[in-house]
Amino acid sequence: MSDRPHLEISRGSLSVGGFEAKDLAEKYGTPLYVTELDRVTRKLKAAEDELSSRHPDVLIAFAYKSNSTPAILKALASRGAGATVVSANGLRLARAAGVRARDIVLDGPSKSEEDLTAAVRMRIGMINAESVQEVLDIEEICAGLKVEGCRVGFRVNFGILADTHAGLATGGRSHKFGVPREEVVEFCESHASELRRVKISGLHSHVGSQISDPSVFRRETEELLALSDELSRSGVEIREFNVGGGLGVDYGEGKEMSLSDYADATAGTFARSASKRRSRLVFELGRWIVADSTVLLTKVNYVKRAGATNWALVDAGMNTFLRPALYGARHRIVAASTKDREESSVVYDIGGPVCETTDTFGSGVSLGVSLSKGDLIAILDTGAYGTAMASTYNMRPFPKTVVVSGGRHRLAPPAT
Ligand SMILES: Cc1ncc(COP(=O)(O)O)c(C=O)c1O
C-alpha cells in the first residue's frame, strides 16, 4: 500500500512488516492487533523534524490515551517523546516507559486528588488545570508536601469549535473542557501573585481530535500567543505553550492535513513571534503518531444472509474495537487470508459477537473476494483508540497485541 509501506495487500492476502497475517493469527489467535513499531517511531521522527525546523524547543508529548501499550510507549520514549497523561496511573506508566519527569504533562477536566498528588510529588513538567479551583487545590497539595515552584498551566477554552465529529470536538464554549479566556485573565490579574508554591507558567488548548483544517490550529496558536502577551502585563510569564493534539489521519475519506501545513499553522505561527523564542512548544499528538501502524485481524465465524444483507460475523466485537460503535467511525477493511482468491463483487456488512445492534464495523464492504468461515479479515488504521478503548464487555477476552519490528514479532502485553 503506497501510503502504508509496512502493509502489503493483494487479493485475499495481507502481510504486515513482512509477516503473513495468516501466520500471526495462527500463532497468537484472533482477534489480534498487529502493530508495526518502526512505523510509529518513523512518524514521531517525521513530526519532530518538521516541527523543530520551525521552532528550536519542541516537545512531542505523546497522548497516552490513544495507545498505552508499554512496548509502544517505550519505543517512543527511547526516541525522545514525552508523555501526555490523564491519570496517576498514566504518570506511572510514563516513568516506567523511561520518560523524564519534566517531559510529562498531566491533563484532564476532572483530576482526582490522587492524580494531582502524584503529579506534584513527581515534579512533572506541567499540570494543565481546567478550573481556578484546581489551581487552588494544587497550591494546597504543594503546601502539604512542601513542594515549591510547581509548574501549572491553564487549559484555555477559546470557544474554537473544530469541524470534526461532534463527539471529538472539545473546544465549544459550553463544553466541559478548559477555563474561559476571561476567567484566566481575571485570575492572573487578581490572584496569581498570591500563589506561593504554584507558578503559572503554561497555556494549553486542545480543541478536538481528527482535525483536517490547518486554520483551526493557526487560530488556536494565535489565541495562545495573544493571551500570553496579555498575561505578561500582569506579571505572569508563560514559558510553555501547548497546542494539544488533534492532527487527523485519513481513514479512507481522502481528507488529511499535510504535516508541513500542520507545522506551519502551529510552530510556524509561533516562530513568527520573536519574543517566544525561549519558550517550549508542546504537542500532544496521539492519533497521527500511532493510527496507521496497526491492523486488527479478526476471523470470520459465520457468513449469513439477512434480508438483502450478507453478514460476515467476525470474532472481534465492540469490546475489541469501540470506535465504530461509539462514533460511527468507518475504517478500511481488507481480506487478510481467504480460501477464495477469485475476484468477487459481493459486499458484506461486518458484525461482531456482542449482543448490540451497533456492534458492526462496516456496511456494504467490498473485499474483492468472497468470504467463508475461518477466513481472516483486517480492519486498518486501528492503532489509535483501539486497544486503548478495549474492554471485556460481554465477558470477552481483552484483545492481544503483537508488535512487529526489525524482522521479529512478539506479544506486547497491555498496560495494567
Ligand atoms: C487533552 C488532549 N490532548 C491530546 C489528545 C490527543 O488527541 P489526538 O489523538 O487526536 O492527537 C486528546 C484526545 O482527545 C486530548 O483530550
CSV table of C-alpha atoms and ligand atoms in Angstrom, one decimal:
chain,number,residue,atom,x,y,z
A,1,MET,CA,0.0,0.0,0.0
A,2,SER,CA,1.8,3.2,-1.1
A,3,ASP,CA,0.8,5.3,1.8
A,4,ARG,CA,1.2,2.4,4.3
A,5,PRO,CA,4.6,0.9,3.3
A,6,HIS,CA,4.5,-1.6,6.1
A,7,LEU,CA,1.4,-3.3,4.6
A,8,GLU,CA,1.3,-5.5,1.5
A,9,ILE,CA,-2.2,-6.1,0.3
A,10,SER,CA,-3.0,-8.4,-2.6
A,11,ARG,CA,-6.3,-10.0,-3.4
A,12,GLY,CA,-7.2,-12.2,-0.4
A,13,SER,CA,-3.9,-11.8,1.5
A,14,LEU,CA,-2.2,-9.3,3.7
A,15,SER,CA,1.3,-9.1,5.3
A,16,VAL,CA,2.4,-6.6,8.0
A,17,GLY,CA,6.1,-5.7,8.3
A,18,GLY,CA,7.0,-8.7,6.2
A,19,PHE,CA,4.8,-11.3,8.1
A,20,GLU,CA,1.8,-13.0,6.7
A,21,ALA,CA,-1.3,-12.1,8.7
A,22,LYS,CA,-2.4,-15.7,8.5
A,23,ASP,CA,0.8,-16.9,10.3
A,24,LEU,CA,0.5,-14.3,13.0
A,25,ALA,CA,-3.2,-15.2,13.5
A,26,GLU,CA,-2.4,-18.9,13.7
A,27,LYS,CA,0.4,-18.3,16.2
A,28,TYR,CA,-1.3,-15.8,18.5
A,29,GLY,CA,-5.0,-16.3,17.9
A,30,THR,CA,-7.7,-13.7,17.0
A,31,PRO,CA,-8.8,-11.0,17.4
A,32,LEU,CA,-5.3,-9.7,17.2
A,33,TYR,CA,-3.9,-6.2,17.0
A,34,VAL,CA,-0.7,-6.1,14.9
A,35,THR,CA,1.5,-3.0,15.3
A,36,GLU,CA,4.5,-2.3,13.1
A,37,LEU,CA,6.7,-0.5,15.7
A,38,ASP,CA,9.0,1.1,13.2
A,39,ARG,CA,6.1,2.9,11.5
A,40,VAL,CA,5.3,4.5,14.9
A,41,THR,CA,8.8,5.7,15.5
A,42,ARG,CA,9.2,6.9,11.9
A,43,LYS,CA,6.1,9.1,12.3
A,44,LEU,CA,7.4,10.5,15.6
A,45,LYS,CA,10.6,11.4,13.8
A,46,ALA,CA,8.8,13.0,10.8
A,47,ALA,CA,6.7,15.2,13.2
A,48,GLU,CA,9.8,16.1,15.2
A,49,ASP,CA,11.8,17.1,12.2
A,50,GLU,CA,9.0,19.1,10.7
A,51,LEU,CA,8.1,21.0,13.9
A,52,SER,CA,11.6,21.6,15.2
A,53,SER,CA,12.7,23.0,11.9
A,54,ARG,CA,10.4,25.9,12.7
A,55,HIS,CA,11.0,26.3,16.4
A,56,PRO,CA,14.0,25.3,18.4
A,57,ASP,CA,12.4,24.0,21.6
A,58,VAL,CA,9.7,21.4,20.7
A,59,LEU,CA,8.4,18.5,22.7
A,60,ILE,CA,6.1,15.9,21.3
A,61,ALA,CA,4.3,14.6,24.5
A,62,PHE,CA,2.6,11.5,23.0
A,63,ALA,CA,-1.0,11.3,24.1
A,64,TYR,CA,-1.1,8.0,26.1
A,65,LYS,CA,-4.9,7.9,25.9
A,66,SER,CA,-4.6,7.0,22.2
A,67,ASN,CA,-2.5,3.9,22.9
A,68,SER,CA,-1.0,2.8,26.1
A,69,THR,CA,0.7,-0.5,25.2
A,70,PRO,CA,4.0,-0.3,27.1
A,71,ALA,CA,6.1,-1.7,24.2
A,72,ILE,CA,4.9,1.2,22.1
A,73,LEU,CA,5.4,3.8,24.9
A,74,LYS,CA,9.0,2.5,25.5
A,75,ALA,CA,9.8,2.8,21.8
A,76,LEU,CA,8.6,6.3,21.7
A,77,ALA,CA,10.2,7.4,24.9
A,78,SER,CA,13.6,6.0,23.8
A,79,ARG,CA,13.4,8.3,20.8
A,80,GLY,CA,12.7,11.4,22.9
A,81,ALA,CA,8.9,11.5,23.1
A,82,GLY,CA,7.4,13.0,26.2
A,83,ALA,CA,4.0,11.9,27.6
A,84,THR,CA,0.6,13.4,28.0
A,85,VAL,CA,-1.4,11.5,30.5
A,86,VAL,CA,-4.7,12.0,32.3
A,87,SER,CA,-4.3,10.0,35.5
A,88,ALA,CA,-1.9,8.9,38.2
A,89,ASN,CA,-1.6,5.6,36.6
A,90,GLY,CA,-0.7,7.3,33.3
A,91,LEU,CA,2.1,9.1,35.2
A,92,ARG,CA,3.5,5.8,36.5
A,93,LEU,CA,3.3,4.3,33.0
A,94,ALA,CA,5.2,7.3,31.6
A,95,ARG,CA,8.0,7.0,34.1
A,96,ALA,CA,8.1,3.2,33.6
A,97,ALA,CA,8.5,3.8,29.8
A,98,GLY,CA,11.5,6.0,30.5
A,99,VAL,CA,10.1,9.5,30.1
A,100,ARG,CA,11.8,12.2,32.1
A,101,ALA,CA,9.5,13.8,34.7
A,102,ARG,CA,10.0,17.3,33.0
A,103,ASP,CA,8.6,15.9,29.8
A,104,ILE,CA,5.3,14.7,31.3
A,105,VAL,CA,2.1,16.7,31.0
A,106,LEU,CA,-1.0,16.0,33.1
A,107,ASP,CA,-4.3,16.9,31.5
A,108,GLY,CA,-7.9,16.2,32.3
A,109,PRO,CA,-11.1,18.0,33.2
A,110,SER,CA,-11.7,16.2,36.5
A,111,LYS,CA,-8.5,15.1,38.1
A,112,SER,CA,-8.7,13.3,41.4
A,113,GLU,CA,-6.6,14.3,44.5
A,114,GLU,CA,-4.6,11.2,43.9
A,115,ASP,CA,-3.8,12.3,40.3
A,116,LEU,CA,-2.7,15.8,41.4
A,117,THR,CA,-0.7,14.5,44.4
A,118,ALA,CA,1.2,12.0,42.2
A,119,ALA,CA,2.0,14.8,39.7
A,120,VAL,CA,3.2,17.2,42.4
A,121,ARG,CA,5.3,14.5,44.0
A,122,MET,CA,6.9,13.6,40.6
A,123,ARG,CA,7.5,17.3,39.8
A,124,ILE,CA,6.3,16.7,36.3
A,125,GLY,CA,6.8,19.3,33.5
A,126,MET,CA,3.3,20.8,33.6
A,127,ILE,CA,-0.1,20.2,35.2
A,128,ASN,CA,-2.7,21.8,32.9
A,129,ALA,CA,-5.5,23.0,35.2
A,130,GLU,CA,-9.1,23.1,33.9
A,131,SER,CA,-10.6,25.3,36.6
A,132,VAL,CA,-9.4,28.0,39.0
A,133,GLN,CA,-10.4,25.7,41.9
A,134,GLU,CA,-8.0,23.1,40.6
A,135,VAL,CA,-5.1,25.7,40.8
A,136,LEU,CA,-6.0,26.4,44.4
A,137,ASP,CA,-6.2,22.6,45.1
A,138,ILE,CA,-2.7,22.2,43.6
A,139,GLU,CA,-1.4,25.0,45.8
A,140,GLU,CA,-2.8,23.3,48.9
A,141,ILE,CA,-1.3,19.9,47.9
A,142,CYS,CA,2.1,21.6,47.4
A,143,ALA,CA,1.8,23.1,50.8
A,144,GLY,CA,1.1,19.7,52.4
A,145,LEU,CA,4.1,18.2,50.6
A,146,LYS,CA,6.3,21.2,51.0
A,147,VAL,CA,6.9,21.5,47.3
A,148,GLU,CA,7.7,24.8,45.7
A,149,GLY,CA,7.8,26.0,42.1
A,150,CYS,CA,5.1,23.6,40.9
A,151,ARG,CA,4.6,24.4,37.2
A,152,VAL,CA,0.9,24.8,36.3
A,153,GLY,CA,-0.7,25.9,33.1
A,154,PHE,CA,-4.3,26.8,32.2
A,155,ARG,CA,-6.1,24.8,29.6
A,156,VAL,CA,-8.0,27.6,28.0
A,157,ASN,CA,-11.3,27.4,26.3
A,158,PHE,CA,-11.3,29.9,23.5
A,159,GLY,CA,-14.6,28.8,22.0
A,160,ILE,CA,-13.0,27.3,18.9
A,161,LEU,CA,-15.4,24.7,17.6
A,162,ALA,CA,-13.5,22.5,15.1
A,163,ASP,CA,-15.2,20.9,12.2
A,164,THR,CA,-15.0,17.3,13.3
A,165,HIS,CA,-17.3,14.6,14.6
A,166,ALA,CA,-19.4,16.1,17.4
A,167,GLY,CA,-18.1,13.5,19.9
A,168,LEU,CA,-14.5,14.6,19.1
A,169,ALA,CA,-14.9,18.3,19.4
A,170,THR,CA,-13.8,19.8,22.8
A,171,GLY,CA,-13.4,23.5,22.2
A,172,GLY,CA,-17.0,24.7,22.3
A,173,ARG,CA,-17.9,27.4,24.9
A,174,SER,CA,-20.2,25.1,26.9
A,175,HIS,CA,-18.1,22.0,26.7
A,176,LYS,CA,-16.7,20.7,30.0
A,177,PHE,CA,-13.1,21.4,29.0
A,178,GLY,CA,-10.8,24.2,29.9
A,179,VAL,CA,-11.2,27.6,31.6
A,180,PRO,CA,-12.8,30.5,29.7
A,181,ARG,CA,-10.2,33.0,28.5
A,182,GLU,CA,-11.7,35.9,30.5
A,183,GLU,CA,-11.5,33.9,33.7
A,184,VAL,CA,-7.9,33.1,33.1
A,185,VAL,CA,-7.1,36.8,32.7
A,186,GLU,CA,-9.1,37.7,35.7
A,187,PHE,CA,-7.4,35.1,37.9
A,188,CYS,CA,-3.9,36.1,36.7
A,189,GLU,CA,-4.6,39.8,37.3
A,190,SER,CA,-6.1,39.4,40.7
A,191,HIS,CA,-4.8,36.3,42.4
A,192,ALA,CA,-1.7,34.7,40.6
A,193,SER,CA,0.7,36.8,42.8
A,194,GLU,CA,-0.9,35.3,45.9
A,195,LEU,CA,0.2,31.8,44.9
A,196,ARG,CA,3.2,30.7,47.0
A,197,ARG,CA,4.0,27.3,45.6
A,198,VAL,CA,2.4,27.2,42.2
A,199,LYS,CA,3.9,29.0,39.3
A,200,ILE,CA,1.5,29.7,36.5
A,201,SER,CA,3.8,29.2,33.5
A,202,GLY,CA,1.8,27.4,30.8
A,203,LEU,CA,-1.0,27.8,28.4
A,204,HIS,CA,-2.7,24.9,26.8
A,205,SER,CA,-5.5,24.4,24.3
A,206,HIS,CA,-6.9,21.2,22.8
A,207,VAL,CA,-10.0,21.8,20.6
A,208,GLY,CA,-10.6,18.2,19.4
A,209,SER,CA,-9.4,15.2,17.5
A,210,GLN,CA,-9.3,14.1,13.9
A,211,ILE,CA,-9.0,17.7,12.6
A,212,SER,CA,-8.1,18.3,8.9
A,213,ASP,CA,-8.3,22.1,8.7
A,214,PRO,CA,-5.0,23.9,9.4
A,215,SER,CA,-6.8,27.2,10.1
A,216,VAL,CA,-8.1,25.7,13.4
A,217,PHE,CA,-4.5,25.2,14.6
A,218,ARG,CA,-3.4,28.6,13.4
A,219,ARG,CA,-6.2,30.3,15.3
A,220,GLU,CA,-5.6,28.3,18.4
A,221,THR,CA,-1.8,29.2,18.3
A,222,GLU,CA,-2.6,32.9,17.7
A,223,GLU,CA,-5.1,32.9,20.6
A,224,LEU,CA,-2.4,31.3,22.9
A,225,LEU,CA,0.2,33.9,21.9
A,226,ALA,CA,-2.2,36.9,22.3
A,227,LEU,CA,-3.3,35.6,25.7
A,228,SER,CA,0.3,35.2,26.9
A,229,ASP,CA,1.0,38.8,25.9
A,230,GLU,CA,-1.9,40.0,27.9
A,231,LEU,CA,-0.9,37.9,31.0
A,232,SER,CA,2.6,39.2,30.9
A,233,ARG,CA,1.3,42.7,31.6
A,234,SER,CA,0.1,41.4,35.0
A,235,GLY,CA,3.5,39.7,35.6
A,236,VAL,CA,2.6,36.2,34.6
A,237,GLU,CA,5.3,34.9,32.2
A,238,ILE,CA,4.3,31.9,30.1
A,239,ARG,CA,7.2,29.6,29.3
A,240,GLU,CA,5.3,26.6,27.9
A,241,PHE,CA,2.8,26.7,25.1
A,242,ASN,CA,0.8,23.6,24.4
A,243,VAL,CA,-1.3,23.3,21.3
A,244,GLY,CA,-2.8,19.9,22.2
A,245,GLY,CA,-3.2,17.0,19.8
A,246,GLY,CA,-5.8,16.6,17.2
A,247,LEU,CA,-3.9,16.2,13.9
A,248,GLY,CA,-6.2,14.0,11.9
A,249,VAL,CA,-5.5,10.9,9.8
A,250,ASP,CA,-7.0,9.6,6.6
A,251,TYR,CA,-9.2,6.6,7.4
A,252,GLY,CA,-10.1,6.3,3.7
A,253,GLU,CA,-12.1,9.5,3.1
A,254,GLY,CA,-9.1,11.1,1.4
A,255,LYS,CA,-9.0,14.0,3.9
A,256,GLU,CA,-5.7,14.6,5.7
A,257,MET,CA,-3.8,17.7,6.5
A,258,SER,CA,-0.2,17.5,5.4
A,259,LEU,CA,2.4,17.5,8.2
A,260,SER,CA,4.0,20.7,6.7
A,261,ASP,CA,0.6,22.5,6.8
A,262,TYR,CA,0.2,21.5,10.4
A,263,ALA,CA,3.7,22.6,11.3
A,264,ASP,CA,3.2,25.9,9.5
A,265,ALA,CA,-0.1,26.5,11.3
A,266,THR,CA,1.4,25.7,14.8
A,267,ALA,CA,5.2,26.0,15.1
A,268,GLY,CA,5.3,28.4,12.1
A,269,THR,CA,2.8,30.8,13.6
A,270,PHE,CA,4.7,30.5,16.9
A,271,ALA,CA,8.1,31.2,15.4
A,272,ARG,CA,6.9,34.4,13.9
A,273,SER,CA,6.5,35.8,17.4
A,274,ALA,CA,10.2,36.6,18.1
A,275,SER,CA,9.6,37.1,21.8
A,276,LYS,CA,8.7,33.5,22.3
A,277,ARG,CA,12.0,32.0,21.0
A,278,ARG,CA,12.9,30.8,24.5
A,279,SER,CA,9.6,29.1,25.3
A,280,ARG,CA,8.9,25.4,24.9
A,281,LEU,CA,6.2,24.4,22.4
A,282,VAL,CA,4.4,21.2,23.3
A,283,PHE,CA,2.4,18.9,21.0
A,284,GLU,CA,0.1,16.2,22.4
A,285,LEU,CA,-0.2,14.2,19.3
A,286,GLY,CA,-1.7,10.8,19.6
A,287,ARG,CA,-3.8,9.6,16.7
A,288,TRP,CA,-1.4,10.8,14.0
A,289,ILE,CA,1.6,9.0,15.5
A,290,VAL,CA,0.0,5.6,16.0
A,291,ALA,CA,-3.2,5.1,14.0
A,292,ASP,CA,-1.8,3.8,10.8
A,293,SER,CA,0.8,1.5,12.4
A,294,THR,CA,-1.8,-1.1,13.3
A,295,VAL,CA,-4.3,-3.6,11.8
A,296,LEU,CA,-6.8,-5.6,13.7
A,297,LEU,CA,-7.0,-9.1,12.5
A,298,THR,CA,-10.3,-10.9,13.0
A,299,LYS,CA,-11.6,-14.3,11.9
A,300,VAL,CA,-14.9,-14.9,10.2
A,301,ASN,CA,-17.1,-17.1,12.4
A,302,TYR,CA,-20.2,-17.1,10.2
A,303,VAL,CA,-21.4,-15.8,6.8
A,304,LYS,CA,-25.2,-15.5,6.6
A,305,ARG,CA,-27.9,-13.6,4.8
A,306,ALA,CA,-30.5,-11.4,6.5
A,307,GLY,CA,-33.0,-9.9,4.0
A,308,ALA,CA,-30.8,-8.3,1.4
A,309,THR,CA,-27.8,-8.1,3.6
A,310,ASN,CA,-24.8,-10.5,3.5
A,311,TRP,CA,-23.4,-10.6,7.0
A,312,ALA,CA,-19.8,-11.6,7.8
A,313,LEU,CA,-19.8,-12.2,11.5
A,314,VAL,CA,-16.3,-12.0,13.0
A,315,ASP,CA,-14.7,-12.7,16.3
A,316,ALA,CA,-13.8,-9.0,17.1
A,317,GLY,CA,-16.5,-7.0,18.7
A,318,MET,CA,-17.2,-3.5,20.0
A,319,ASN,CA,-15.3,-4.6,23.1
A,320,THR,CA,-12.2,-5.2,20.9
A,321,PHE,CA,-12.6,-2.0,18.8
A,322,LEU,CA,-15.1,0.5,20.0
A,323,ARG,CA,-14.7,3.5,17.6
A,324,PRO,CA,-17.3,2.3,15.1
A,325,ALA,CA,-19.9,1.7,17.8
A,326,LEU,CA,-19.0,4.9,19.7
A,327,TYR,CA,-18.6,7.4,16.9
A,328,GLY,CA,-20.0,5.6,13.8
A,329,ALA,CA,-16.3,5.6,12.7
A,330,ARG,CA,-15.6,3.7,9.4
A,331,HIS,CA,-12.2,2.1,8.8
A,332,ARG,CA,-11.0,0.4,5.7
A,333,ILE,CA,-11.4,-3.4,5.8
A,334,VAL,CA,-9.4,-5.8,3.7
A,335,ALA,CA,-9.2,-9.5,3.2
A,336,ALA,CA,-6.2,-10.8,5.1
A,337,SER,CA,-6.4,-14.5,4.3
A,338,THR,CA,-9.2,-16.1,2.4
A,339,LYS,CA,-9.7,-19.5,0.9
A,340,ASP,CA,-11.3,-18.0,-2.2
A,341,ARG,CA,-9.0,-15.8,-4.2
A,342,GLU,CA,-11.3,-15.4,-7.3
A,343,GLU,CA,-12.4,-11.9,-7.9
A,344,SER,CA,-15.8,-11.3,-6.4
A,345,SER,CA,-18.1,-8.2,-6.3
A,346,VAL,CA,-20.1,-9.4,-3.3
A,347,VAL,CA,-20.4,-6.9,-0.5
A,348,TYR,CA,-20.7,-7.6,3.3
A,349,ASP,CA,-21.9,-5.9,6.4
A,350,ILE,CA,-19.3,-6.9,9.1
A,351,GLY,CA,-20.6,-7.6,12.5
A,352,GLY,CA,-19.2,-8.8,15.8
A,353,PRO,CA,-20.3,-11.3,18.5
A,354,VAL,CA,-21.6,-8.7,21.0
A,355,CYS,CA,-25.4,-8.5,21.5
A,356,GLU,CA,-25.7,-4.9,20.5
A,357,THR,CA,-27.0,-3.7,17.1
A,358,THR,CA,-24.2,-1.1,17.0
A,359,ASP,CA,-21.6,-3.9,17.1
A,360,THR,CA,-20.7,-3.6,13.5
A,361,PHE,CA,-17.5,-2.5,11.6
A,362,GLY,CA,-18.8,-1.6,8.2
A,363,SER,CA,-21.7,-1.9,5.8
A,364,GLY,CA,-21.6,-2.6,2.1
A,365,VAL,CA,-17.9,-3.6,2.4
A,366,SER,CA,-16.3,-4.9,-0.7
A,367,LEU,CA,-13.3,-7.1,-0.1
A,368,GLY,CA,-12.8,-8.1,-3.7
A,369,VAL,CA,-13.2,-11.8,-2.8
A,370,SER,CA,-16.0,-13.8,-1.1
A,371,LEU,CA,-15.7,-14.8,2.5
A,372,SER,CA,-16.3,-18.1,4.3
A,373,LYS,CA,-16.0,-19.5,7.8
A,374,GLY,CA,-12.4,-19.3,9.0
A,375,ASP,CA,-11.2,-16.6,6.7
A,376,LEU,CA,-9.3,-13.7,8.1
A,377,ILE,CA,-10.0,-10.0,7.5
A,378,ALA,CA,-8.2,-6.9,8.7
A,379,ILE,CA,-9.5,-3.6,9.9
A,380,LEU,CA,-6.9,-1.0,9.1
A,381,ASP,CA,-5.6,2.0,11.0
A,382,THR,CA,-6.6,0.8,14.4
A,383,GLY,CA,-3.5,1.9,16.3
A,384,ALA,CA,-5.2,4.9,17.9
A,385,TYR,CA,-8.1,4.5,20.3
A,386,GLY,CA,-8.1,0.7,19.5
A,387,THR,CA,-6.6,-1.3,22.4
A,388,ALA,CA,-6.8,1.9,24.5
A,389,MET,CA,-10.6,1.7,24.5
A,390,ALA,CA,-10.9,-2.1,24.5
A,391,SER,CA,-12.8,-3.9,27.3
A,392,THR,CA,-14.0,-7.2,28.4
A,393,TYR,CA,-17.7,-6.3,27.8
A,394,ASN,CA,-19.8,-9.5,27.3
A,395,MET,CA,-17.1,-11.3,29.2
A,396,ARG,CA,-15.0,-11.5,26.2
A,397,PRO,CA,-11.2,-11.7,26.5
A,398,PHE,CA,-9.2,-8.4,26.3
A,399,PRO,CA,-7.6,-8.3,22.8
A,400,LYS,CA,-4.0,-9.2,22.4
A,401,THR,CA,-1.4,-7.0,20.6
A,402,VAL,CA,1.6,-8.3,18.7
A,403,VAL,CA,4.4,-5.9,17.8
A,404,VAL,CA,6.4,-6.4,14.6
A,405,SER,CA,9.8,-4.8,14.5
A,406,GLY,CA,13.1,-5.4,12.7
A,407,GLY,CA,12.1,-8.8,11.3
A,408,ARG,CA,10.7,-10.1,14.6
A,409,HIS,CA,7.3,-10.4,16.2
A,410,ARG,CA,6.3,-10.7,19.8
A,411,LEU,CA,3.4,-10.4,22.1
A,412,ALA,CA,3.1,-6.9,23.7
A,413,PRO,CA,1.0,-7.1,27.0
A,414,PRO,CA,-1.4,-4.2,27.7
A,415,ALA,CA,-0.8,-1.6,30.4
A,416,THR,CA,-2.1,-2.6,33.8
B,1,LIG,C1,-6.2,17.0,26.0
B,1,LIG,C2,-5.9,16.1,24.9
B,1,LIG,N1,-4.7,16.1,24.4
B,1,LIG,C3,-4.4,15.3,23.3
B,1,LIG,C4,-5.3,14.4,22.8
B,1,LIG,C5,-4.8,13.6,21.6
B,1,LIG,O1,-5.5,13.9,20.5
B,1,LIG,P1,-5.2,13.1,19.1
B,1,LIG,O2,-5.1,11.7,19.4
B,1,LIG,O3,-6.3,13.5,18.2
B,1,LIG,O4,-3.9,13.7,18.6
B,1,LIG,C6,-6.6,14.3,23.3
B,1,LIG,C7,-7.5,13.4,22.8
B,1,LIG,O5,-8.7,13.5,22.9
B,1,LIG,C8,-6.9,15.2,24.4
B,1,LIG,O6,-8.1,15.1,25.0
